[in-house]
Amino acid sequence: VSYHSELCSPLTSCQTTLDVGMYQCMAYNTVGAILSRRASLQFAYLDHFKVHTRSAVSVREGQGVVLLCGTPTSSGDLTYAWIFNEYPYFVQQDNRRFVSQQTGNLYIAKVEPSDVGNYTCVVMNSITKGKVQSSPTSLILRTDGVMGEYEPKIEVNFPDNVPAAKGSTVTLECFALGNPVPEITWRRANGVPFPSKVKMKYSNAVLEIPSFQQDDTGGYECVAENKMGKNTVSGRLAFYAKPQWVQTMKDTALAIEERLYWECRANGRPKPSYTWLKNGQQLLSEDRIHVEDGVLSVSALTLSDAGMYQCVAENKHGVIYFAAELMVLASPPDFTGNLLRALLKAKAGTTVTLECKPQAYPIASILWKKGNLVNVILKKSMITLSPDGTLRLANVSKSDAGSYTCFARNRFGMSSTTGRLLVTDPTRIIQGPVDTEIIVGESIVLPCQVASDPVLDVSFSWAFNGQLIAKGDGHFEFVGGVTGDLMIRNIQLYHAGKYICVVDTDVESLSAVAVLIVKGPPSPPDSVTVEEVTDSTAQLAWSPGRDNGSPITNYLIQTRTPFTVGWQRVNTVPEIIDGNTLTATVVDLNAWVEYDFRVLAKNSVGVGEPSPVSVKTRTEDAVPDAVPGDVGGGGGSRYELVITWEPVPEELQNGESFGYIIAFRAFGEASWTHVATSAPGASRYVYRNDSIAPFSPFHVKVGTYNSKGQGPFSPVVTIYSAETEPSEKPAGVRARSVSASEIEVNWQALSFIPERVLGYEVAYWEDDTKPETMGKVRVPWNQTSATVSGLAGNTQYFLTVSAFNTAGTSPFLPAINVTTKKPPPSQPPMNVGWNLMGSQLSVYWEPVVAMESESDVLGYQRQRHKEVITLTTVNATAELTLPEDDEEYIIFVQTLSEGGLGPASDPIRIHQLSKLGVHVFLLKYATQSISVTDSLWLDAIGVLWDSSGGCSPALNATLHC
């Protein structure tokens, strides 16, 4: 470290100045040593101004003046300011006053009376933050006159050459004295405008260029001008950059006696110079070492050359270091990690490469042996030995099989490695997949079978359109065991493509390719548009979908309206739309109806999915062409003509403002009466006129209309006006109760009355004071009796009879009364039993006793179901003969009384096997005595049993036991 004693001051220590200088750190271990980058140590300080009284400065008004700061000794960046008269009033910089941060001086371009006063220079160290002030300098005006006008004189300028680092902020100062006050402007020598980043400060006295780049270099000019003239200064900004690496070396391991070549390169301005260090010491060219312009080469390396090396790039703006390790290796041959394969399989006819690559420093010499023969193998024309020791056997055959040994030797020792070569027969694909067409939804097996040498391991894999098929992948399944067959189940359209069977063995890889074409119904057509519409037609156009492997044969068109259920096939022109036609006209449409259209494509496989639905389209309106159906009428009240019809459905109304025109005329009249109704859903019209005779015939027809005009009329039909109710009432009415729930009524038919009689009505009720209990029964005109049913038992009813037609009923006869019979017994026959002898069935039950409020029991009724057969008896037993051909019988018993049939007993089911069961039982016990339990069982099934233990004579005669 060097220093000068004058650096010592009251603010600094001479001891600390001893530490100023450049420092580097060295790191080292057993491998070597490296130096860190350089570090500069400096101490910032700022001395006090010398204490003395400064002379006053006397100037004329209008004259320029420079007040010197006289900066004390210092180290570190400084900033300057000036106090006017007293703190804290600082001089404000403008176009007339400027404080240079380069010199620290205060410049006043043109003195004015207000400038008179005391000025103190203030200096601050940016690092230590220390601040000192000079003694004040007085500025006074001379009294001998005012300074006249004069041209600018530049007092503050910049050097001819200013170096600037990349990315730094460059500041140039320029200020002039003059009267009038000069105006400062800047320009580039090449005339190029300043970029937007350039800033002007203090009335253009300072030019600031942030983030300095290569483009900012060149000449800069400052021009000071007033009306008396101008003055110019110029200088150049030079770009400089610290070195930056563009090429470095890497840690390197070389064998002893090999040559080292390292090169490093760095950018910088000015261009860097290079030095090389080994373990922190500079290398110079000598003997085996050559150092030149960033290149280091060392020939015939020795173990002493190993260590840490550094490339140093330096210019006056900086220095950079890069380190790498050199290892010098020396060892005998070693095959660890590079042994020959113990068994190498190769296909006959191929080229086999046997690599001999031991780790050896220096490089070893190589010698090959097959079996016990050394280098005899090289005499064959198909075998070559490369300089690196690799042995190549071309077009190998079975004779080339055997043991091969590689020997490696250098001055440190020898080593060897051995491997065996096995030559196999080529593998062949004897059955591979073939191009196939298949229908969607079907399954297929793609074969892949090989013939191979038995010593080889064979594996199969499949690829579909370049992607490997994984096992268990959805539709795919590997089948065949030792073969490579691939099954594809439920094939879809996306399974179409290229399938490759790949066969891998120890020595080779084979493949077979097949293209699978999947045919399916066509994809949906697209872009269905309606191009032209009339009242009954619509012209459609569409674009085709994919044919999915089978050409489209024809198209189908379907429509849907708010009035249809689902989609309907429609008629078109042409009638059959072939697969090359993409337009068609739909015909036979209804007018003024909104339609949806869709198109389906068909090919040899089937009909595809429908296209997207078209935009809703309404056909044009038209005059109605449908007529109301089922025109008729009649009935109603007196003096009325009632006309009815079936309304025209909305989809057949053909337009807006739809309605009906009703036309009618009496028999014998020529002219029609027309009436219109605007209700589209109307189905009835009533014409009333007091002159209409009852039941008079009329001709009637009903037509339609809408906003487009009048449609057709229905065919003419004949109806009758309203009639009057019958004026006479039936005579000879009588009634009788036939059961607890029924009354039979009889009367005499009406004859020779002017009114029409459609039938007779019987009205009945329980209580005259409760008319809501009334019920009615009607019968046609040709009947003179009726049965009223559903009545309560043992109850009095009132009845009357009248005639009726469409106008109403005739006057009622005076009511007659009848009391219904008592209800039948509510208790069904109980304990119904039966005995079966062959086809003779005996049924018995307990008699039913009627209660006082019930009808007496007159007898019993048995019913046998399937074909219902009813038998009546007054006893509590009955004998039946069962038909031989029936398999099952259902029998139940009811009471019979004046009030009707009572409730039935529980049904008895008798199966044909009941007769067979007796035979089976008797055969089983033919040679055994019959126990009491068995006898009871036989009694239960209706078998007569002799208590002596054998068949009774009757049973023996019947069953032959």
PDB file of N, CA and C in Angstrom, residues 248-279:
ATOM      1  N   THR A 248     -15.812 -19.664 -21.888  1.00  0.00           N
ATOM      2  CA  THR A 248     -14.983 -20.064 -20.749  1.00  0.00           C
ATOM      3  C   THR A 248     -14.588 -21.529 -20.902  1.00  0.00           C
ATOM      4  N   MET A 249     -13.684 -21.988 -20.037  1.00  0.00           N
ATOM      5  CA  MET A 249     -13.276 -23.381 -20.062  1.00  0.00           C
ATOM      6  C   MET A 249     -14.049 -24.175 -19.018  1.00  0.00           C
ATOM      7  N   LYS A 250     -13.929 -25.497 -19.087  1.00  0.00           N
ATOM      8  CA  LYS A 250     -14.610 -26.385 -18.164  1.00  0.00           C
ATOM      9  C   LYS A 250     -13.580 -27.209 -17.393  1.00  0.00           C
ATOM     10  N   ASP A 251     -14.017 -27.716 -16.235  1.00  0.00           N
ATOM     11  CA  ASP A 251     -13.165 -28.668 -15.521  1.00  0.00           C
ATOM     12  C   ASP A 251     -12.817 -29.809 -16.468  1.00  0.00           C
ATOM     13  N   THR A 252     -11.540 -30.172 -16.516  1.00  0.00           N
ATOM     14  CA  THR A 252     -11.075 -31.123 -17.524  1.00  0.00           C
ATOM     15  C   THR A 252     -10.225 -32.195 -16.865  1.00  0.00           C
ATOM     16  N   ALA A 253     -10.433 -33.444 -17.320  1.00  0.00           N
ATOM     17  CA  ALA A 253      -9.592 -34.565 -16.893  1.00  0.00           C
ATOM     18  C   ALA A 253      -8.912 -35.130 -18.129  1.00  0.00           C
ATOM     19  N   LEU A 254      -7.588 -35.135 -18.161  1.00  0.00           N
ATOM     20  CA  LEU A 254      -6.823 -35.639 -19.301  1.00  0.00           C
ATOM     21  C   LEU A 254      -5.804 -36.664 -18.818  1.00  0.00           C
ATOM     22  N   ALA A 255      -5.492 -37.548 -19.726  1.00  0.00           N
ATOM     23  CA  ALA A 255      -4.494 -38.568 -19.395  1.00  0.00           C
ATOM     24  C   ALA A 255      -3.100 -37.959 -19.452  1.00  0.00           C
ATOM     25  N   ILE A 256      -2.247 -38.533 -18.675  1.00  0.00           N
ATOM     26  CA  ILE A 256      -0.847 -38.118 -18.714  1.00  0.00           C
ATOM     27  C   ILE A 256      -0.328 -38.232 -20.142  1.00  0.00           C
ATOM     28  N   GLU A 257       0.505 -37.257 -20.547  1.00  0.00           N
ATOM     29  CA  GLU A 257       1.098 -37.157 -21.880  1.00  0.00           C
ATOM     30  C   GLU A 257       0.139 -36.603 -22.924  1.00  0.00           C
ATOM     31  N   GLU A 258      -1.145 -36.389 -22.586  1.00  0.00           N
ATOM     32  CA  GLU A 258      -2.056 -35.740 -23.535  1.00  0.00           C
ATOM     33  C   GLU A 258      -1.795 -34.235 -23.540  1.00  0.00           C
ATOM     34  N   ARG A 259      -2.473 -33.512 -24.437  1.00  0.00           N
ATOM     35  CA  ARG A 259      -2.271 -32.077 -24.604  1.00  0.00           C
ATOM     36  C   ARG A 259      -3.493 -31.338 -24.089  1.00  0.00           C
ATOM     37  N   LEU A 260      -3.271 -30.250 -23.344  1.00  0.00           N
ATOM     38  CA  LEU A 260      -4.340 -29.393 -22.840  1.00  0.00           C
ATOM     39  C   LEU A 260      -4.489 -28.182 -23.750  1.00  0.00           C
ATOM     40  N   TYR A 261      -5.714 -27.890 -24.112  1.00  0.00           N
ATOM     41  CA  TYR A 261      -5.983 -26.653 -24.869  1.00  0.00           C
ATOM     42  C   TYR A 261      -7.215 -25.999 -24.256  1.00  0.00           C
ATOM     43  N   TRP A 262      -7.027 -24.795 -23.692  1.00  0.00           N
ATOM     44  CA  TRP A 262      -8.132 -24.030 -23.129  1.00  0.00           C
ATOM     45  C   TRP A 262      -8.175 -22.662 -23.789  1.00  0.00           C
ATOM     46  N   GLU A 263      -9.393 -22.137 -23.963  1.00  0.00           N
ATOM     47  CA  GLU A 263      -9.545 -20.800 -24.539  1.00  0.00           C
ATOM     48  C   GLU A 263     -10.670 -20.087 -23.800  1.00  0.00           C
ATOM     49  N   CYS A 264     -10.395 -18.800 -23.466  1.00  0.00           N
ATOM     50  CA  CYS A 264     -11.457 -17.993 -22.872  1.00  0.00           C
ATOM     51  C   CYS A 264     -11.548 -16.687 -23.644  1.00  0.00           C
ATOM     52  N   ARG A 265     -12.793 -16.158 -23.723  1.00  0.00           N
ATOM     53  CA  ARG A 265     -13.032 -14.929 -24.467  1.00  0.00           C
ATOM     54  C   ARG A 265     -14.019 -14.077 -23.675  1.00  0.00           C
ATOM     55  N   ALA A 266     -13.789 -12.730 -23.705  1.00  0.00           N
ATOM     56  CA  ALA A 266     -14.659 -11.783 -23.013  1.00  0.00           C
ATOM     57  C   ALA A 266     -14.900 -10.580 -23.894  1.00  0.00           C
ATOM     58  N   ASN A 267     -16.115 -10.007 -23.773  1.00  0.00           N
ATOM     59  CA  ASN A 267     -16.425  -8.733 -24.422  1.00  0.00           C
ATOM     60  C   ASN A 267     -16.083  -7.597 -23.469  1.00  0.00           C
ATOM     61  N   GLY A 268     -15.824  -6.423 -24.014  1.00  0.00           N
ATOM     62  CA  GLY A 268     -15.557  -5.236 -23.201  1.00  0.00           C
ATOM     63  C   GLY A 268     -15.043  -4.105 -24.080  1.00  0.00           C
ATOM     64  N   ARG A 269     -15.155  -2.905 -23.573  1.00  0.00           N
ATOM     65  CA  ARG A 269     -14.612  -1.759 -24.287  1.00  0.00           C
ATOM     66  C   ARG A 269     -13.886  -0.885 -23.282  1.00  0.00           C
ATOM     67  N   PRO A 270     -12.611  -0.667 -23.488  1.00  0.00           N
ATOM     68  CA  PRO A 270     -11.814  -1.212 -24.593  1.00  0.00           C
ATOM     69  C   PRO A 270     -11.640  -2.723 -24.491  1.00  0.00           C
ATOM     70  N   LYS A 271     -11.117  -3.322 -25.556  1.00  0.00           N
ATOM     71  CA  LYS A 271     -10.959  -4.763 -25.638  1.00  0.00           C
ATOM     72  C   LYS A 271     -10.115  -5.259 -24.473  1.00  0.00           C
ATOM     73  N   PRO A 272     -10.564  -6.304 -23.778  1.00  0.00           N
ATOM     74  CA  PRO A 272      -9.818  -6.774 -22.609  1.00  0.00           C
ATOM     75  C   PRO A 272      -8.505  -7.451 -23.003  1.00  0.00           C
ATOM     76  N   SER A 273      -7.591  -7.453 -22.071  1.00  0.00           N
ATOM     77  CA  SER A 273      -6.363  -8.255 -22.183  1.00  0.00           C
ATOM     78  C   SER A 273      -6.503  -9.454 -21.241  1.00  0.00           C
ATOM     79  N   TYR A 274      -5.681 -10.521 -21.501  1.00  0.00           N
ATOM     80  CA  TYR A 274      -5.853 -11.779 -20.774  1.00  0.00           C
ATOM     81  C   TYR A 274      -4.558 -12.174 -20.076  1.00  0.00           C
ATOM     82  N   THR A 275      -4.712 -12.751 -18.919  1.00  0.00           N
ATOM     83  CA  THR A 275      -3.606 -13.427 -18.227  1.00  0.00           C
ATOM     84  C   THR A 275      -4.139 -14.741 -17.677  1.00  0.00           C
ATOM     85  N   TRP A 276      -3.193 -15.683 -17.455  1.00  0.00           N
ATOM     86  CA  TRP A 276      -3.557 -17.000 -16.926  1.00  0.00           C
ATOM     87  C   TRP A 276      -2.848 -17.214 -15.596  1.00  0.00           C
ATOM     88  N   LEU A 277      -3.575 -17.779 -14.634  1.00  0.00           N
ATOM     89  CA  LEU A 277      -3.025 -18.090 -13.329  1.00  0.00           C
ATOM     90  C   LEU A 277      -3.136 -19.587 -13.083  1.00  0.00           C
ATOM     91  N   LYS A 278      -2.095 -20.122 -12.441  1.00  0.00           N
ATOM     92  CA  LYS A 278      -2.166 -21.496 -11.948  1.00  0.00           C
ATOM     93  C   LYS A 278      -1.961 -21.445 -10.445  1.00  0.00           C
ATOM     94  N   ASN A 279      -2.960 -21.902  -9.731  1.00  0.00           N
ATOM     95  CA  ASN A 279      -2.930 -21.887  -8.267  1.00  0.00           C
ATOM     96  C   ASN A 279      -2.595 -20.501  -7.732  1.00  0.00           C
TER      97      ASN A 279
END
